[in-house]
PDB file of C-alpha atoms in Angstrom:
ATOM      1  CA  ASN A 268      17.509 -11.043  -4.839  1.00  0.00           C
ATOM      2  CA  LEU A 269      15.979 -11.041  -8.307  1.00  0.00           C
ATOM      3  CA  GLU A 270      13.436 -13.774  -7.597  1.00  0.00           C
ATOM      4  CA  GLU A 271      11.861 -11.763  -4.760  1.00  0.00           C
ATOM      5  CA  GLN A 272      11.923  -8.545  -6.821  1.00  0.00           C
ATOM      6  CA  ARG A 273       9.869 -10.330  -9.473  1.00  0.00           C
ATOM      7  CA  TYR A 274       7.085 -10.884  -6.945  1.00  0.00           C
ATOM      8  CA  HIS A 275       7.447  -7.995  -4.531  1.00  0.00           C
ATOM      9  CA  GLY A 276       8.961  -5.075  -6.467  1.00  0.00           C
ATOM     10  CA  SER A 277      10.928  -2.093  -5.252  1.00  0.00           C
ATOM     11  CA  VAL A 278      10.874   1.698  -5.162  1.00  0.00           C
ATOM     12  CA  LEU A 279      13.547   3.420  -7.238  1.00  0.00           C
ATOM     13  CA  LYS A 280      14.840   6.988  -7.272  1.00  0.00           C
ATOM     14  CA  ILE A 281      15.564   7.921 -10.895  1.00  0.00           C
ATOM     15  CA  SER A 282      17.948  10.795 -11.578  1.00  0.00           C
ATOM     16  CA  ASP A 283      18.626  12.672 -14.822  1.00  0.00           C
ATOM     17  CA  SER A 284      22.201  13.911 -15.165  1.00  0.00           C
ATOM     18  CA  GLY A 285      21.643  15.689 -18.484  1.00  0.00           C
ATOM     19  CA  ASN A 286      21.812  13.017 -21.140  1.00  0.00           C
ATOM     20  CA  GLN A 287      21.811   9.904 -18.960  1.00  0.00           C
ATOM     21  CA  PHE A 288      19.501   8.397 -16.359  1.00  0.00           C
ATOM     22  CA  SER A 289      20.650   6.584 -13.244  1.00  0.00           C
ATOM     23  CA  TRP A 290      18.740   5.015 -10.406  1.00  0.00           C
ATOM     24  CA  ASP A 291      19.115   3.989  -6.791  1.00  0.00           C
ATOM     25  CA  THR A 292      16.957   1.544  -4.883  1.00  0.00           C
ATOM     26  CA  VAL A 293      15.077   3.430  -2.151  1.00  0.00           C
ATOM     27  CA  ILE A 294      13.482   0.309  -0.696  1.00  0.00           C
ATOM     28  CA  GLU A 295      13.449  -3.250  -1.916  1.00  0.00           C
ATOM     29  CA  ALA A 296      10.140  -4.921  -1.218  1.00  0.00           C
ATOM     30  CA  SER A 297      10.644  -8.396   0.197  1.00  0.00           C
ATOM     31  CA  ILE A 298       9.546 -10.842   2.851  1.00  0.00           C
ATOM     32  CA  ASP A 299      12.440  -9.630   5.054  1.00  0.00           C
ATOM     33  CA  ASN A 300      11.339  -5.982   4.658  1.00  0.00           C
ATOM     34  CA  GLU A 301       7.691  -6.997   5.298  1.00  0.00           C
ATOM     35  CA  ILE A 302       6.370  -5.046   2.301  1.00  0.00           C
ATOM     36  CA  SER A 303       5.208  -6.234  -1.124  1.00  0.00           C
ATOM     37  CA  CYS A 304       3.968  -4.570  -4.321  1.00  0.00           C
ATOM     38  CA  PRO A 305       4.524  -0.865  -3.621  1.00  0.00           C
ATOM     39  CA  ALA A 306       1.958   0.833  -5.851  1.00  0.00           C
ATOM     40  CA  ARG A 307       1.097   4.359  -4.696  1.00  0.00           C
ATOM     41  CA  LEU A 308       3.581   6.843  -3.294  1.00  0.00           C
ATOM     42  CA  ALA A 309       3.373  10.222  -1.576  1.00  0.00           C
ATOM     43  CA  PHE A 310       5.743  12.429   0.389  1.00  0.00           C
ATOM     44  CA  ASP A 311       4.672  14.339   3.471  1.00  0.00           C
ATOM     45  CA  HIS A 312       5.987  17.863   4.008  1.00  0.00           C
ATOM     46  CA  THR A 313       8.991  16.660   6.024  1.00  0.00           C
ATOM     47  CA  GLY A 314      10.213  14.249   3.326  1.00  0.00           C
ATOM     48  CA  ASN A 315       8.946  10.939   4.677  1.00  0.00           C
ATOM     49  CA  LEU A 316       7.853   8.552   1.910  1.00  0.00           C
ATOM     50  CA  TRP A 317       4.404   6.979   2.280  1.00  0.00           C
ATOM     51  CA  ILE A 318       3.755   3.759   0.379  1.00  0.00           C
ATOM     52  CA  ALA A 319       0.424   2.041  -0.273  1.00  0.00           C
ATOM     53  CA  THR A 320       0.774  -1.531  -1.486  1.00  0.00           C
ATOM     54  CA  GLY A 321      -1.206  -3.028  -4.358  1.00  0.00           C
ATOM     55  CA  ILE A 322      -1.185  -6.805  -4.122  1.00  0.00           C
ATOM     56  CA  PRO A 323      -3.997  -7.905  -6.482  1.00  0.00           C
ATOM     57  CA  ALA A 324      -7.011  -9.239  -4.569  1.00  0.00           C
ATOM     58  CA  SER A 325      -6.826 -12.477  -6.561  1.00  0.00           C
ATOM     59  CA  LEU A 326      -3.292 -13.119  -5.219  1.00  0.00           C
ATOM     60  CA  ALA A 327      -3.508 -11.710  -1.679  1.00  0.00           C
ATOM     61  CA  ASN A 328      -2.759 -14.168   1.113  1.00  0.00           C
ATOM     62  CA  GLN A 329      -1.650 -16.821  -1.393  1.00  0.00           C
ATOM     63  CA  GLY A 330       1.659 -18.219  -2.658  1.00  0.00           C
ATOM     64  CA  ALA A 331       4.480 -15.641  -2.572  1.00  0.00           C
ATOM     65  CA  TYR A 332       2.097 -13.139  -0.900  1.00  0.00           C
ATOM     66  CA  THR A 333       0.890 -15.343   1.998  1.00  0.00           C
ATOM     67  CA  SER A 334       2.912 -13.632   4.720  1.00  0.00           C
ATOM     68  CA  PHE A 335       1.774 -10.089   3.847  1.00  0.00           C
ATOM     69  CA  GLY A 336      -1.938 -10.306   4.651  1.00  0.00           C
ATOM     70  CA  ASN A 337      -4.072  -7.476   3.293  1.00  0.00           C
ATOM     71  CA  ASN A 338      -2.619  -4.484   1.470  1.00  0.00           C
ATOM     72  CA  GLY A 339      -1.230  -1.837   3.748  1.00  0.00           C
ATOM     73  CA  LEU A 340      -0.034   1.704   4.250  1.00  0.00           C
ATOM     74  CA  PHE A 341       3.624   2.137   5.157  1.00  0.00           C
ATOM     75  CA  VAL A 342       5.877   5.074   5.982  1.00  0.00           C
ATOM     76  CA  LEU A 343       9.570   5.139   5.160  1.00  0.00           C
ATOM     77  CA  PRO A 344      11.074   7.824   7.405  1.00  0.00           C
ATOM     78  CA  LYS A 345      13.479  10.143   5.610  1.00  0.00           C
ATOM     79  CA  GLY A 346      16.971   8.675   5.528  1.00  0.00           C
ATOM     80  CA  GLN A 347      15.933   5.168   6.583  1.00  0.00           C
ATOM     81  CA  LYS A 348      15.767   1.914   4.615  1.00  0.00           C
ATOM     82  CA  ARG A 349      12.984   0.100   6.491  1.00  0.00           C
ATOM     83  CA  ALA A 350       9.325   1.030   6.232  1.00  0.00           C
ATOM     84  CA  LYS A 351       6.875   0.818   9.140  1.00  0.00           C
ATOM     85  CA  GLN A 352       3.303  -0.331   8.597  1.00  0.00           C
ATOM     86  CA  ILE A 353       0.751   2.273   9.671  1.00  0.00           C
ATOM     87  CA  ALA A 354      -2.548   0.727   8.528  1.00  0.00           C
ATOM     88  CA  SER A 355      -4.010  -2.394   6.958  1.00  0.00           C
ATOM     89  CA  ALA A 356      -6.596  -2.232   4.176  1.00  0.00           C
ATOM     90  CA  PRO A 357      -9.909  -4.093   4.426  1.00  0.00           C
ATOM     91  CA  THR A 358     -10.123  -7.521   2.778  1.00  0.00           C
ATOM     92  CA  ASP A 359      -9.552  -7.347  -1.012  1.00  0.00           C
ATOM     93  CA  ALA A 360      -9.102  -3.540  -0.881  1.00  0.00           C
ATOM     94  CA  LYS A 361      -6.329  -1.139  -1.864  1.00  0.00           C
ATOM     95  CA  PHE A 362      -5.494   2.319  -0.580  1.00  0.00           C
ATOM     96  CA  SER A 363      -5.376   5.229  -3.017  1.00  0.00           C
ATOM     97  CA  GLY A 364      -5.309   9.017  -3.257  1.00  0.00           C
ATOM     98  CA  MET A 365      -3.023   9.924  -0.358  1.00  0.00           C
ATOM     99  CA  SER A 366      -3.200  13.611   0.539  1.00  0.00           C
ATOM    100  CA  PHE A 367      -1.778  15.418   3.569  1.00  0.00           C
ATOM    101  CA  THR A 368      -2.973  18.579   5.242  1.00  0.00           C
ATOM    102  CA  ALA A 369      -0.449  21.451   5.163  1.00  0.00           C
ATOM    103  CA  ASP A 370       0.594  20.771   8.774  1.00  0.00           C
ATOM    104  CA  ASP A 371       0.916  16.976   8.178  1.00  0.00           C
ATOM    105  CA  LYS A 372      -1.461  16.291  11.069  1.00  0.00           C
ATOM    106  CA  PHE A 373      -3.967  14.463   8.862  1.00  0.00           C
ATOM    107  CA  LEU A 374      -3.731  12.066   5.946  1.00  0.00           C
ATOM    108  CA  PHE A 375      -6.728  11.535   3.681  1.00  0.00           C
ATOM    109  CA  LEU A 376      -6.684   8.058   2.189  1.00  0.00           C
ATOM    110  CA  GLY A 377      -9.034   6.374  -0.267  1.00  0.00           C
ATOM    111  CA  VAL A 378     -10.165   2.800   0.330  1.00  0.00           C
ATOM    112  CA  GLN A 379     -11.111   1.242  -2.977  1.00  0.00           C
ATOM    113  CA  GLN A 380     -12.783  -2.036  -3.908  1.00  0.00           C
ATOM    114  CA  PRO A 381     -13.184  -3.731  -0.519  1.00  0.00           C
ATOM    115  CA  GLY A 382     -14.636  -7.187  -1.029  1.00  0.00           C
ATOM    116  CA  SER A 383     -13.788  -7.153  -4.748  1.00  0.00           C
ATOM    117  CA  ARG A 384     -13.563 -10.955  -4.833  1.00  0.00           C
ATOM    118  CA  SER A 385     -17.185 -11.310  -3.687  1.00  0.00           C
ATOM    119  CA  SER A 386     -19.078 -13.576  -6.058  1.00  0.00           C
ATOM    120  CA  SER A 387     -22.130 -11.322  -6.453  1.00  0.00           C
ATOM    121  CA  ILE A 388     -23.703  -8.242  -4.897  1.00  0.00           C
ATOM    122  CA  TYR A 389     -27.009 -10.120  -4.892  1.00  0.00           C
ATOM    123  CA  ASP A 390     -26.090 -13.230  -2.889  1.00  0.00           C
ATOM    124  CA  PHE A 391     -24.798 -11.285   0.163  1.00  0.00           C
ATOM    125  CA  ASP A 392     -21.807 -13.631   0.472  1.00  0.00           C
ATOM    126  CA  PHE A 393     -19.277 -10.804   0.609  1.00  0.00           C
ATOM    127  CA  THR A 394     -15.562 -11.255   1.309  1.00  0.00           C
ATOM    128  CA  SER A 395     -15.585  -7.940   3.205  1.00  0.00           C
ATOM    129  CA  HIS A 396     -18.220  -5.917   5.026  1.00  0.00           C
ATOM    130  CA  TRP A 397     -16.204  -2.713   5.300  1.00  0.00           C
ATOM    131  CA  PRO A 398     -17.027  -0.098   6.533  1.00  0.00           C
ATOM    132  CA  ALA A 399     -20.341  -0.883   8.253  1.00  0.00           C
ATOM    133  CA  GLY A 400     -19.580  -4.450   9.375  1.00  0.00           C
ATOM    134  CA  GLY A 401     -22.184  -7.105  10.063  1.00  0.00           C
ATOM    135  CA  LYS A 402     -23.510  -8.514   6.789  1.00  0.00           C
ATOM    136  CA  SER A 403     -23.475  -5.188   4.963  1.00  0.00           C
ATOM    137  CA  LYS A 404     -22.369  -4.676   1.370  1.00  0.00           C
ATOM    138  CA  PRO A 405     -18.758  -3.446   1.162  1.00  0.00           C
ATOM    139  CA  MET A 406     -18.300   0.112  -0.042  1.00  0.00           C
ATOM    140  CA  SER A 407     -15.343   2.247  -1.046  1.00  0.00           C
ATOM    141  CA  GLY A 408     -14.676   5.332   1.030  1.00  0.00           C
ATOM    142  CA  VAL A 409     -12.193   7.826   2.404  1.00  0.00           C
ATOM    143  CA  VAL A 410     -10.560   7.600   5.815  1.00  0.00           C
ATOM    144  CA  ILE A 411      -8.681  10.260   7.717  1.00  0.00           C
ATOM    145  CA  ILE A 412      -5.670   9.235   9.736  1.00  0.00           C
ATOM    146  CA  GLY A 413      -4.553  11.750  12.351  1.00  0.00           C
ATOM    147  CA  ARG A 414      -1.272  12.107  14.113  1.00  0.00           C
ATOM    148  CA  GLY A 415      -1.369  12.320  17.886  1.00  0.00           C
ATOM    149  CA  GLY A 416       0.127  15.153  19.849  1.00  0.00           C
TER     150      GLY A 416
END
């Protein structure tokens, strides 16, 4: 539905047939599909589509975005229409820079701007304490996600 697309977006496959472009919807982001604001995309070596969402920190967990929680990392297996959530970003953060090893056993993933809604780095009232926890200052970083087996 167009109202949900306005808030949640979609991923399109655009094709060029010479002098004309056409497109197909790969996945429509929606409350029913449990994904909103697809922002960064990458394919692994077997053709699965990986999607990192980009709900702005100022809108996360509010209004049309309430049911989605923090931004996440999703995989859309080749040939399917429903993505599966693999990871959740820290509070106020987004994932970026997805890169797979040649054997697809590891995914390198940037974590950017955790705690970006914090009022000041000097008052220690952070909205996130990732990655160290406790009362630490949030910091961007890189995580490695490995596949079992």
